[in-house]
CSV table of C-alpha atoms in Angstrom, one decimal:
chain,number,residue,atom,x,y,z
A,203,UNK,CA,4.6,6.9,-47.8
A,204,UNK,CA,4.7,10.3,-49.6
A,205,UNK,CA,5.1,10.5,-53.3
A,206,UNK,CA,7.6,12.6,-55.3
A,207,UNK,CA,7.6,13.8,-58.9
A,208,UNK,CA,7.7,11.3,-61.7
A,209,UNK,CA,10.9,9.6,-62.8
A,210,UNK,CA,13.0,11.3,-65.3
A,211,UNK,CA,13.4,9.8,-68.8
A,212,UNK,CA,16.9,8.7,-68.0
A,213,UNK,CA,15.8,7.1,-64.8
A,214,UNK,CA,13.0,5.2,-66.6
A,215,UNK,CA,15.5,4.1,-69.3
A,216,UNK,CA,17.9,2.9,-66.6
A,217,UNK,CA,15.0,1.1,-64.9
A,218,UNK,CA,14.3,-0.9,-68.1
A,219,UNK,CA,17.9,-1.8,-68.5
A,220,UNK,CA,19.0,-2.2,-64.9
A,221,UNK,CA,15.9,-3.1,-62.7
A,222,UNK,CA,18.0,-4.5,-59.9
A,223,UNK,CA,20.3,-1.5,-59.6
A,224,UNK,CA,17.4,0.9,-59.5
A,225,UNK,CA,15.7,-1.1,-56.8
A,226,UNK,CA,18.9,-0.8,-54.7
A,227,UNK,CA,19.1,2.9,-55.2
A,228,UNK,CA,15.4,3.3,-54.4
A,229,UNK,CA,15.8,1.6,-51.1
A,230,UNK,CA,18.5,4.1,-50.1
A,231,UNK,CA,16.2,7.1,-50.8
A,232,UNK,CA,14.1,8.8,-48.2
A,233,UNK,CA,11.3,9.6,-50.7
A,234,UNK,CA,10.7,7.7,-53.8
A,235,UNK,CA,7.7,7.1,-56.1
A,236,UNK,CA,5.9,3.9,-56.3
A,237,UNK,CA,6.3,1.8,-59.4
A,238,UNK,CA,4.4,-1.3,-60.3
A,239,UNK,CA,7.4,-2.9,-61.9
A,240,UNK,CA,9.6,-2.3,-58.9
A,241,UNK,CA,7.3,-2.0,-55.8
A,242,UNK,CA,4.7,-4.5,-56.9
A,243,UNK,CA,7.1,-7.2,-56.0
A,244,UNK,CA,7.5,-6.0,-52.4
A,245,UNK,CA,6.1,-8.1,-49.6
A,246,UNK,CA,3.5,-6.3,-47.5
A,247,UNK,CA,3.0,-2.7,-46.4
A,248,UNK,CA,6.0,-0.3,-46.7
A,249,UNK,CA,7.1,2.1,-43.9
A,250,UNK,CA,9.2,5.1,-43.3
A,251,UNK,CA,12.8,4.4,-42.1
A,252,UNK,CA,11.9,5.5,-38.5
A,253,UNK,CA,8.9,3.2,-38.6
A,254,UNK,CA,11.0,0.3,-39.9
A,255,UNK,CA,13.5,0.8,-37.1
A,256,UNK,CA,10.9,1.1,-34.3
A,257,UNK,CA,9.5,-1.8,-32.2
A,258,UNK,CA,6.3,-3.1,-33.6
A,259,UNK,CA,3.7,-5.0,-31.8
A,260,UNK,CA,2.6,-8.3,-33.5
A,261,UNK,CA,-1.2,-8.6,-33.2
A,262,UNK,CA,-2.6,-11.9,-31.9
A,263,UNK,CA,0.2,-13.1,-29.7
A,264,UNK,CA,-1.1,-11.9,-26.4
A,265,UNK,CA,-2.8,-14.5,-24.3
A,266,UNK,CA,-4.4,-12.0,-21.9
A,267,UNK,CA,-8.2,-12.4,-22.1
A,268,UNK,CA,-10.9,-9.9,-21.5
A,269,UNK,CA,-13.1,-12.2,-19.4
A,270,UNK,CA,-12.4,-11.4,-15.7
A,271,UNK,CA,-12.2,-14.9,-14.4
A,272,UNK,CA,-9.9,-16.1,-17.2
A,273,UNK,CA,-7.7,-13.1,-16.6
A,274,UNK,CA,-7.4,-14.0,-13.0
A,275,UNK,CA,-6.6,-17.6,-13.9
A,276,UNK,CA,-3.9,-16.6,-16.3
A,277,UNK,CA,-2.2,-13.9,-14.1
A,278,UNK,CA,-2.4,-15.6,-10.7
A,279,UNK,CA,-2.3,-19.3,-11.9
A,280,UNK,CA,-5.1,-20.1,-9.5
A,281,UNK,CA,-5.7,-23.7,-8.6
A,282,UNK,CA,-9.1,-24.9,-9.6
A,283,UNK,CA,-10.6,-26.8,-6.7
A,284,UNK,CA,-13.7,-28.7,-5.8
A,285,UNK,CA,-14.9,-28.7,-2.1
A,286,UNK,CA,-16.1,-31.8,-0.4
A,287,UNK,CA,-17.8,-31.9,3.1
A,288,UNK,CA,-19.3,-34.6,5.3
A,289,UNK,CA,-22.4,-33.5,7.2
A,290,UNK,CA,-22.5,-35.6,10.4
A,291,UNK,CA,-24.4,-33.4,12.9
A,292,UNK,CA,-26.3,-30.1,13.0
A,293,UNK,CA,-28.7,-28.7,10.5
A,294,UNK,CA,-28.3,-28.4,6.7
A,295,UNK,CA,-27.6,-24.6,7.2
A,296,UNK,CA,-24.7,-25.4,9.5
A,297,UNK,CA,-23.2,-27.7,6.9
A,298,UNK,CA,-23.6,-25.1,4.2
A,299,UNK,CA,-22.0,-22.4,6.4
A,300,UNK,CA,-19.1,-24.7,7.1
A,301,UNK,CA,-18.5,-25.3,3.4
A,302,UNK,CA,-18.9,-21.6,2.6
A,303,UNK,CA,-16.1,-20.9,5.2
A,304,UNK,CA,-14.0,-23.6,3.5
A,305,UNK,CA,-14.6,-21.7,0.2
A,306,UNK,CA,-13.4,-18.5,1.8
A,307,UNK,CA,-10.3,-20.2,3.1
A,308,UNK,CA,-9.6,-21.6,-0.4
A,309,UNK,CA,-9.9,-18.2,-2.0
A,310,UNK,CA,-7.6,-16.7,0.7
A,311,UNK,CA,-5.0,-19.4,-0.2
A,312,UNK,CA,-5.3,-18.4,-3.9
A,313,UNK,CA,-7.6,-21.0,-5.3
A,314,UNK,CA,-10.6,-20.8,-7.7
A,315,UNK,CA,-13.6,-22.7,-6.3
A,316,UNK,CA,-15.5,-24.4,-9.0
A,317,UNK,CA,-18.0,-26.6,-7.1
A,318,UNK,CA,-18.8,-27.8,-3.6
A,319,UNK,CA,-20.7,-31.0,-2.5
A,320,UNK,CA,-21.8,-32.3,0.9
A,321,UNK,CA,-22.6,-35.9,1.8
A,322,UNK,CA,-24.9,-36.8,4.8
A,323,UNK,CA,-23.2,-39.6,6.8
A,324,UNK,CA,-23.1,-40.7,10.5
A,325,UNK,CA,-19.3,-40.5,10.3
A,326,UNK,CA,-16.6,-40.1,7.6
A,327,UNK,CA,-15.7,-43.2,5.7
A,328,UNK,CA,-12.5,-44.8,7.1
A,329,UNK,CA,-11.1,-45.4,3.7
A,330,UNK,CA,-12.1,-42.6,1.3
A,331,UNK,CA,-13.8,-40.1,3.7
A,332,UNK,CA,-17.0,-40.1,1.6
A,333,UNK,CA,-17.3,-43.8,0.6
A,334,UNK,CA,-16.2,-45.5,-2.6
A,335,UNK,CA,-19.5,-44.8,-4.5
A,336,UNK,CA,-19.5,-41.1,-3.7
A,337,UNK,CA,-15.7,-41.0,-4.5
A,338,UNK,CA,-16.5,-42.2,-8.0
A,339,UNK,CA,-19.2,-39.5,-8.4
A,340,UNK,CA,-16.6,-37.0,-7.1
A,341,UNK,CA,-14.3,-38.2,-9.9
A,342,UNK,CA,-17.0,-37.4,-12.5
A,343,UNK,CA,-17.4,-33.9,-11.0
A,344,UNK,CA,-13.6,-33.3,-11.2
A,345,UNK,CA,-13.6,-34.4,-14.8
A,346,UNK,CA,-16.6,-32.2,-15.7
A,347,UNK,CA,-15.3,-29.1,-14.0
A,348,UNK,CA,-11.7,-29.5,-15.0
A,349,UNK,CA,-10.5,-29.2,-11.4
A,350,UNK,CA,-6.9,-30.1,-10.4
A,351,UNK,CA,-7.4,-30.2,-6.6
A,352,UNK,CA,-10.0,-31.6,-4.1
A,353,UNK,CA,-10.3,-30.0,-0.7
A,354,UNK,CA,-12.0,-31.9,2.1
A,355,UNK,CA,-13.7,-30.1,5.0
A,356,UNK,CA,-12.0,-32.0,7.7
A,357,UNK,CA,-8.7,-33.5,8.7
A,358,UNK,CA,-8.0,-36.7,6.7
A,359,UNK,CA,-5.8,-39.5,7.8
A,360,UNK,CA,-2.8,-40.5,5.6
A,361,UNK,CA,-4.8,-43.5,4.4
A,362,UNK,CA,-7.8,-41.5,3.5
A,363,UNK,CA,-5.7,-39.1,1.5
A,364,UNK,CA,-4.0,-41.9,-0.5
A,365,UNK,CA,-7.2,-43.8,-1.2
A,366,UNK,CA,-9.2,-40.7,-2.3
A,367,UNK,CA,-6.4,-39.6,-4.5
A,368,UNK,CA,-6.3,-43.0,-6.1
A,369,UNK,CA,-10.0,-42.7,-7.0
A,370,UNK,CA,-10.2,-39.0,-8.1
A,371,UNK,CA,-6.8,-39.0,-9.8
A,372,UNK,CA,-6.0,-35.4,-8.7
A,373,UNK,CA,-4.4,-33.9,-5.7
A,374,UNK,CA,-6.4,-34.1,-2.4
A,375,UNK,CA,-5.8,-31.9,0.6
A,376,UNK,CA,-7.7,-31.4,3.8
A,377,UNK,CA,-8.8,-28.4,5.8
A,378,UNK,CA,-5.8,-28.5,8.1
A,379,UNK,CA,-3.3,-28.4,5.1
A,380,UNK,CA,-5.3,-25.5,3.7
A,381,UNK,CA,-5.1,-23.4,6.9
A,382,UNK,CA,-1.4,-24.3,7.2
A,383,UNK,CA,-0.8,-23.0,3.7
A,384,UNK,CA,-2.6,-19.7,4.5
A,385,UNK,CA,-0.5,-19.3,7.7
A,386,UNK,CA,2.7,-19.9,5.7
A,387,UNK,CA,1.7,-17.2,3.2
A,388,UNK,CA,0.9,-14.6,5.9
A,389,UNK,CA,3.6,-15.2,8.5
A,390,UNK,CA,6.0,-12.2,8.4
A,391,UNK,CA,8.0,-12.2,11.7
A,392,UNK,CA,10.7,-14.7,12.6
A,393,UNK,CA,8.7,-16.2,15.3
A,394,UNK,CA,5.6,-16.5,13.2
A,395,UNK,CA,7.5,-18.3,10.4
A,396,UNK,CA,9.1,-20.7,12.9
A,397,UNK,CA,5.7,-21.5,14.5
A,398,UNK,CA,4.2,-22.2,11.1
A,399,UNK,CA,7.1,-24.3,10.0
A,400,UNK,CA,6.9,-26.4,13.2
A,401,UNK,CA,3.1,-26.9,12.6
A,402,UNK,CA,3.7,-28.0,9.0
A,403,UNK,CA,6.4,-30.5,9.9
A,404,UNK,CA,4.1,-32.0,12.7
A,405,UNK,CA,1.4,-32.3,10.0
A,406,UNK,CA,3.6,-33.8,7.3
A,407,UNK,CA,5.6,-36.3,9.5
A,408,UNK,CA,2.9,-39.1,9.5
A,409,UNK,CA,2.0,-38.3,5.8
A,410,UNK,CA,5.4,-38.8,4.2
A,411,UNK,CA,5.3,-41.2,1.2
A,412,UNK,CA,8.2,-43.5,0.2
A,413,UNK,CA,9.2,-44.8,-3.1
A,414,UNK,CA,9.8,-48.4,-2.2
A,415,UNK,CA,12.9,-50.4,-1.4
A,416,UNK,CA,14.8,-49.0,-4.3
A,417,UNK,CA,15.8,-46.1,-2.2
A,418,UNK,CA,17.0,-48.2,0.8
A,419,UNK,CA,20.6,-48.3,2.0
A,420,UNK,CA,22.7,-51.3,2.6
A,421,UNK,CA,23.2,-52.1,6.3
A,422,UNK,CA,27.0,-52.8,5.9
A,423,UNK,CA,29.4,-55.6,6.7
A,424,UNK,CA,28.9,-56.1,10.4
A,425,UNK,CA,31.5,-57.5,12.8
A,426,UNK,CA,32.2,-60.7,11.0
A,427,UNK,CA,31.4,-59.8,7.5
A,428,UNK,CA,29.9,-62.2,5.0
A,429,UNK,CA,26.7,-62.4,3.0
A,430,UNK,CA,24.3,-62.9,5.8
A,431,UNK,CA,24.9,-59.4,7.3
A,432,UNK,CA,23.7,-57.5,4.3
A,433,UNK,CA,20.2,-56.1,4.4
A,434,UNK,CA,17.9,-53.3,3.3
A,435,UNK,CA,19.2,-51.0,6.1
A,436,UNK,CA,17.6,-47.6,6.6
A,437,UNK,CA,15.1,-46.7,3.9
A,438,UNK,CA,14.8,-43.2,2.4
A,439,UNK,CA,11.5,-42.5,4.1
A,440,UNK,CA,13.0,-43.4,7.5
A,441,UNK,CA,15.9,-41.0,6.8
A,442,UNK,CA,13.4,-38.2,5.9
A,443,UNK,CA,11.4,-38.8,9.1
A,444,UNK,CA,14.6,-38.7,11.2
A,445,UNK,CA,15.7,-35.5,9.6
A,446,UNK,CA,12.3,-33.9,10.1
A,447,UNK,CA,12.3,-34.9,13.8
A,448,UNK,CA,15.7,-33.3,14.2
A,449,UNK,CA,14.4,-30.1,12.5
A,450,UNK,CA,11.3,-30.1,14.7
A,451,UNK,CA,13.5,-30.3,17.9
A,452,UNK,CA,15.7,-27.4,16.6
A,453,UNK,CA,12.6,-25.4,15.8
A,454,UNK,CA,11.1,-25.9,19.3
A,455,UNK,CA,14.3,-24.7,20.9
A,456,UNK,CA,14.3,-21.6,18.7
A,457,UNK,CA,10.6,-20.9,19.6
A,458,UNK,CA,11.4,-21.4,23.3
A,459,UNK,CA,14.3,-18.9,23.0
A,460,UNK,CA,12.0,-16.3,21.3
A,461,UNK,CA,9.3,-17.0,23.9
A,462,UNK,CA,11.8,-15.9,26.6
A,463,UNK,CA,11.9,-12.4,25.2
A,464,UNK,CA,8.2,-12.1,25.3
A,465,UNK,CA,8.1,-13.4,28.8
A,466,UNK,CA,10.6,-10.8,29.9
A,467,UNK,CA,8.5,-8.0,28.4
A,468,UNK,CA,5.4,-9.4,30.1
A,469,UNK,CA,7.2,-9.6,33.5
A,470,UNK,CA,8.3,-6.0,33.1
A,471,UNK,CA,4.7,-4.9,32.5
A,472,UNK,CA,3.6,-6.9,35.6
A,473,UNK,CA,6.4,-5.3,37.6
A,474,UNK,CA,5.2,-1.9,36.7
A,475,UNK,CA,1.6,-2.9,37.3
A,476,UNK,CA,0.5,-2.1,33.8
A,477,UNK,CA,-2.9,-3.8,33.1
A,478,UNK,CA,-3.1,-5.8,29.9
A,479,UNK,CA,-6.1,-6.2,27.5
A,480,UNK,CA,-6.1,-9.0,24.8
A,481,UNK,CA,-8.1,-8.8,21.6
A,482,UNK,CA,-9.3,-12.3,20.7
A,483,UNK,CA,-11.8,-13.4,18.2
A,484,UNK,CA,-12.7,-15.2,15.0
A,485,UNK,CA,-10.6,-14.5,11.9
A,486,UNK,CA,-11.8,-11.6,9.8
A,487,UNK,CA,-14.0,-10.3,12.7
A,488,UNK,CA,-12.2,-7.0,12.7
A,489,UNK,CA,-9.6,-7.4,15.5
A,490,UNK,CA,-6.9,-5.4,13.7
A,491,UNK,CA,-9.4,-2.7,12.7
A,492,UNK,CA,-10.5,-2.4,16.4
A,493,UNK,CA,-6.8,-2.2,17.5
A,494,UNK,CA,-6.2,0.6,15.0
A,495,UNK,CA,-9.3,2.5,16.1
A,496,UNK,CA,-8.4,2.3,19.8
A,497,UNK,CA,-4.6,3.0,19.5
A,498,UNK,CA,-3.8,4.1,16.0
A,499,UNK,CA,-1.4,1.2,15.7
A,500,UNK,CA,-1.5,1.1,11.9
A,501,UNK,CA,-1.7,-2.7,11.7
A,502,UNK,CA,-2.6,-4.3,8.3
A,503,UNK,CA,-6.3,-4.4,7.7
A,504,UNK,CA,-7.6,-6.6,4.9
A,505,UNK,CA,-10.9,-8.3,4.1
A,506,UNK,CA,-9.4,-11.8,4.2
A,507,UNK,CA,-9.0,-14.7,6.6
A,508,UNK,CA,-5.8,-14.7,8.7
A,509,UNK,CA,-4.6,-11.4,7.2
A,510,UNK,CA,-2.4,-10.8,10.3
A,511,UNK,CA,-0.7,-13.6,12.3
A,512,UNK,CA,2.0,-11.8,14.3
A,513,UNK,CA,0.8,-10.4,17.7
A,514,UNK,CA,0.9,-6.7,18.1
A,515,UNK,CA,1.1,-5.0,21.5
A,516,UNK,CA,0.4,-1.3,21.8
A,517,UNK,CA,0.1,1.2,24.6
A,518,UNK,CA,-3.3,2.7,25.3
A,519,UNK,CA,-5.0,5.0,27.8
A,520,UNK,CA,-8.4,4.9,29.4
A,521,UNK,CA,-10.6,8.0,29.5
A,522,UNK,CA,-9.6,8.5,33.2
A,523,UNK,CA,-5.9,8.5,32.2
A,524,UNK,CA,-4.9,5.0,33.3
A,525,UNK,CA,-2.3,3.3,31.1
A,526,UNK,CA,-2.7,-0.3,29.8
A,527,UNK,CA,-1.5,-2.5,27.0
A,528,UNK,CA,-3.7,-3.7,24.1
A,529,UNK,CA,-2.5,-6.9,22.4
A,530,UNK,CA,-3.9,-8.2,19.0
A,531,UNK,CA,-3.8,-12.0,18.8
A,532,UNK,CA,-4.0,-14.5,15.9
A,533,UNK,CA,-7.5,-15.1,14.6
A,534,UNK,CA,-9.4,-18.3,15.4
A,535,UNK,CA,-11.5,-20.5,13.2
A,536,UNK,CA,-13.7,-23.6,13.6
A,537,UNK,CA,-11.7,-26.8,13.9
A,538,UNK,CA,-8.5,-24.9,14.3
A,539,UNK,CA,-5.8,-27.5,13.7
A,540,UNK,CA,-4.3,-28.9,16.9
A,541,UNK,CA,-0.8,-28.5,15.4
A,542,UNK,CA,-1.4,-24.7,15.1
A,543,UNK,CA,-2.7,-24.4,18.7
A,544,UNK,CA,0.4,-26.1,19.9
A,545,UNK,CA,2.8,-24.2,17.7
A,546,UNK,CA,1.2,-20.8,18.5
A,547,UNK,CA,0.7,-21.6,22.2
A,548,UNK,CA,3.4,-19.0,23.2
A,549,UNK,CA,1.6,-16.4,21.1
A,550,UNK,CA,-1.8,-17.3,22.5
A,551,UNK,CA,-0.4,-17.0,26.1
A,552,UNK,CA,-1.0,-13.3,25.7
A,553,UNK,CA,-4.7,-14.1,26.1
A,554,UNK,CA,-4.2,-16.2,29.2
A,555,UNK,CA,-1.9,-13.7,30.9
A,556,UNK,CA,-4.2,-10.7,30.2
A,557,UNK,CA,-6.4,-8.9,32.7
A,558,UNK,CA,-9.3,-8.5,30.3
A,559,UNK,CA,-10.3,-10.2,27.0
A,560,UNK,CA,-12.1,-8.2,24.3
A,561,UNK,CA,-13.8,-11.0,22.5
A,562,UNK,CA,-14.6,-9.6,19.0
A,563,UNK,CA,-17.3,-11.2,17.0
A,564,UNK,CA,-18.5,-10.4,13.5
A,565,UNK,CA,-22.1,-9.1,13.8
A,566,UNK,CA,-22.7,-9.3,10.1
A,567,UNK,CA,-21.8,-13.1,9.9
A,568,UNK,CA,-24.7,-15.5,9.3
A,569,UNK,CA,-23.8,-17.5,12.4
A,570,UNK,CA,-22.1,-15.3,15.0
A,571,UNK,CA,-22.9,-17.7,17.8
A,572,UNK,CA,-20.8,-20.4,16.2
A,573,UNK,CA,-17.9,-18.0,16.0
A,574,UNK,CA,-18.3,-17.3,19.8
A,575,UNK,CA,-18.3,-21.0,20.6
A,576,UNK,CA,-15.2,-21.7,18.4
A,577,UNK,CA,-13.1,-19.0,20.0
A,578,UNK,CA,-14.1,-20.0,23.5
A,579,UNK,CA,-13.0,-23.6,22.8
A,580,UNK,CA,-9.5,-22.4,21.9
A,581,UNK,CA,-9.5,-20.0,24.9
A,582,UNK,CA,-10.2,-23.0,27.1
A,583,UNK,CA,-7.3,-24.9,25.5
A,584,UNK,CA,-4.8,-22.1,26.5
A,585,UNK,CA,-6.2,-22.0,30.0
A,586,UNK,CA,-7.7,-18.5,30.0
A,587,UNK,CA,-11.2,-19.3,31.2
A,588,UNK,CA,-10.9,-17.2,34.4
A,589,UNK,CA,-10.0,-14.0,32.6
A,590,UNK,CA,-12.9,-11.5,32.5
A,591,UNK,CA,-14.4,-11.1,29.0
A,592,UNK,CA,-16.2,-8.4,27.1
A,593,UNK,CA,-18.0,-9.5,24.0
A,594,UNK,CA,-17.5,-6.8,21.3
A,595,UNK,CA,-20.0,-7.2,18.5
A,596,UNK,CA,-18.2,-5.5,15.6
A,597,UNK,CA,-19.5,-4.4,12.2
A,598,UNK,CA,-22.6,-3.1,13.8
A,599,UNK,CA,-23.1,-0.7,10.8
A,600,UNK,CA,-23.5,-3.7,8.5
A,601,UNK,CA,-25.2,-6.2,10.8
A,602,UNK,CA,-28.9,-7.2,10.9
A,603,UNK,CA,-30.5,-5.2,13.8
A,604,UNK,CA,-32.4,-8.4,14.9
A,605,UNK,CA,-29.1,-10.3,15.1
A,606,UNK,CA,-27.5,-7.5,17.1
A,607,UNK,CA,-30.4,-7.5,19.5
A,608,UNK,CA,-30.2,-11.3,19.9
A,609,UNK,CA,-26.5,-11.2,20.6
A,610,UNK,CA,-26.7,-8.3,23.1
A,611,UNK,CA,-29.6,-10.1,24.8
A,612,UNK,CA,-27.8,-13.5,25.1
A,613,UNK,CA,-24.4,-12.2,26.0
A,614,UNK,CA,-24.9,-10.2,29.2
A,615,UNK,CA,-21.5,-8.5,29.1
A,616,UNK,CA,-21.5,-7.2,25.5
A,617,UNK,CA,-21.4,-4.0,23.5
A,618,UNK,CA,-22.0,-3.3,19.8
A,619,UNK,CA,-19.4,-1.2,17.9
A,620,UNK,CA,-18.2,-0.4,14.4
A,621,UNK,CA,-14.5,-0.1,14.0
A,622,UNK,CA,-15.0,1.4,10.6
A,623,UNK,CA,-17.3,4.2,11.5
A,624,UNK,CA,-16.4,4.6,15.2
A,625,UNK,CA,-19.8,3.8,16.5
A,626,UNK,CA,-19.7,2.7,20.1
A,627,UNK,CA,-15.9,3.2,20.5
A,628,UNK,CA,-16.3,5.8,23.3
A,629,UNK,CA,-18.7,3.5,25.2
A,630,UNK,CA,-16.2,0.6,24.8
A,631,UNK,CA,-13.3,2.7,26.2
A,632,UNK,CA,-15.4,3.6,29.2
A,633,UNK,CA,-16.3,-0.1,29.7
A,634,UNK,CA,-12.6,-1.1,29.6
A,635,UNK,CA,-11.9,1.6,32.2
A,636,UNK,CA,-14.5,0.1,34.5
A,637,UNK,CA,-13.5,-3.6,33.9
A,638,UNK,CA,-9.8,-3.3,34.2
A,639,UNK,CA,-8.5,-4.3,37.7
A,640,UNK,CA,-8.3,-1.4,40.1
A,641,UNK,CA,-5.3,-0.9,42.5
A,642,UNK,CA,-6.0,-2.4,45.8
A,643,UNK,CA,-4.8,0.3,48.2
A,644,UNK,CA,-6.8,3.5,48.6
A,645,UNK,CA,-4.9,6.3,50.4
A,646,UNK,CA,-5.0,10.1,50.9
A,647,UNK,CA,-1.7,11.9,50.9
A,648,UNK,CA,-0.4,15.4,51.0
A,649,UNK,CA,2.5,15.4,48.6
A,650,UNK,CA,5.0,18.4,48.6
A,651,UNK,CA,5.3,20.3,45.4
A,652,UNK,CA,9.0,19.3,45.2
A,653,UNK,CA,7.9,15.7,44.6
A,654,UNK,CA,6.0,16.2,41.4
A,655,UNK,CA,7.3,12.9,40.1
A,656,UNK,CA,5.3,11.1,42.8
A,657,UNK,CA,2.1,12.9,41.6
A,658,UNK,CA,2.9,11.9,38.0
A,659,UNK,CA,3.3,8.3,39.1
A,660,UNK,CA,0.0,8.4,40.8
A,661,UNK,CA,-1.6,9.4,37.5
A,662,UNK,CA,0.3,6.9,35.3
A,663,UNK,CA,0.4,3.8,37.6
A,664,UNK,CA,-2.6,4.4,39.9
A,665,UNK,CA,-6.1,5.8,39.8
A,666,UNK,CA,-6.6,9.4,41.0
A,667,UNK,CA,-9.9,9.9,42.7
A,668,UNK,CA,-9.4,13.5,43.7
A,669,UNK,CA,-6.7,16.1,43.5
A,670,UNK,CA,-6.5,19.5,45.3
A,671,UNK,CA,-3.7,22.0,45.4
A,672,UNK,CA,-3.1,23.5,48.9
A,673,UNK,CA,-0.4,25.9,50.3
A,674,UNK,CA,1.4,22.9,51.7
A,675,UNK,CA,1.3,20.7,48.6
A,676,UNK,CA,-0.9,18.5,46.5
A,677,UNK,CA,-3.7,16.7,48.4
A,678,UNK,CA,-4.3,13.4,46.6
A,679,UNK,CA,-6.9,10.7,47.1
A,680,UNK,CA,-5.7,7.8,45.0
A,681,UNK,CA,-5.9,4.0,44.5
A,682,UNK,CA,-2.4,2.5,44.0
A,683,UNK,CA,-0.7,-0.8,44.2
A,684,UNK,CA,1.2,-1.8,47.4
A,685,UNK,CA,4.7,-0.8,46.2
A,686,UNK,CA,3.6,2.7,45.3
A,687,UNK,CA,1.6,2.9,48.5
A,688,UNK,CA,4.8,2.5,50.4
A,689,UNK,CA,6.3,5.5,48.7
A,690,UNK,CA,3.2,7.6,49.6
A,691,UNK,CA,3.2,6.4,53.2
A,692,UNK,CA,5.5,9.2,54.6
A,693,UNK,CA,3.0,11.8,53.3
A,694,UNK,CA,-0.2,10.4,54.6
A,695,UNK,CA,-1.6,12.8,57.3
A,696,UNK,CA,-1.8,11.4,60.8
A,697,UNK,CA,-5.3,10.6,61.9
A,698,UNK,CA,-6.9,13.3,64.1
A,699,UNK,CA,-6.9,12.6,67.9
């Protein structure tokens, strides 16, 4: 605060006689001098009027921390989880990779992984998944790390969930519930949300927990009345199960109605003889990136598991000018829950009804062969084993050259590409052109210039082998389907005698 000239003698005399009055006058002044008798009694630093009226930050109230992990915990409210796996077969590396994938799933769902443990057993324990002794050890780990959730790398029965929770005293979920939670976060379309909701209800139905007979209803009086007709009636948990079954039936009807729309579009493509290519593969293998590179679709691309769930169909063109459709499908994962396979069956039918499958695999993954096996298992479940397949080893720019060589050597019909850099994309397009089914009928026709639409259809719906412009019209040698061949029939030159 600025200082003014010294008080006048009259003011000083007034201050001695009327200290309270001078203090009130001083507070009304913009610019006053400091006096020990008056200002010494003030509490704390003094400010200008504008500073007094302004908002002032109070130091020390913010709970935002500078440490990165604690900032994430405070802002996102991440669940702190401990992972548990049972190693029943395979090598120790396989078990570690499985738990690492579970950690990636947990992070995608919005959890903070604190620790992970694996137990070697012939089979999971029927009561607590890992046995009573190991469950006690797991309880100690939970207390030591401060975790609030335990995630098991497998699908637990309702009894296993209850018993393990009783021991560790925190929430326990399994791999299936975790994947369902990720799907629920990422589903955007109406059909995707309905499919996820159906899968969640199928999973939760046998895992509902009641609160005892206190929530039961009375059965009622009966035909004759009297005390003997009264009973517990329908319990609350039975009511919940009945309502869930009713919702599931309604959801199945809605999904069937939405499936009809997709079937109509698919039949229209078949009627027009438009070949279809389906992109299938492990989650986070780069399917959406490949679709964007091939068609410019602009689909969401994110370095996370199950970033896109809703199928995307885009129009594409081969180097020779043939039109085809390219469909991006939901990503697969090891031990994909059966509920999800059933709920997303209508979406996965895009794979079974396609003319060619681009099986995308992450070349930079530690175990790409396991990804191939997991995807092919689901492809078998949807009945698409007879569809031709091209193995597209993506992320070739980040992959180990030895791993690429091994994959290309073991998979006879494969190609290495990079959707990020464009490496191998031209070769992939040429391979698609060769592998797509070719029209069955090969004809040579002299089309009048007045029928340019027929020539255009030959280019869009068929395969033009040669084209020559003559004085009489356009001489075409094409491969077309039977319906289009009938339209060309009047213009096929008669064979020479």
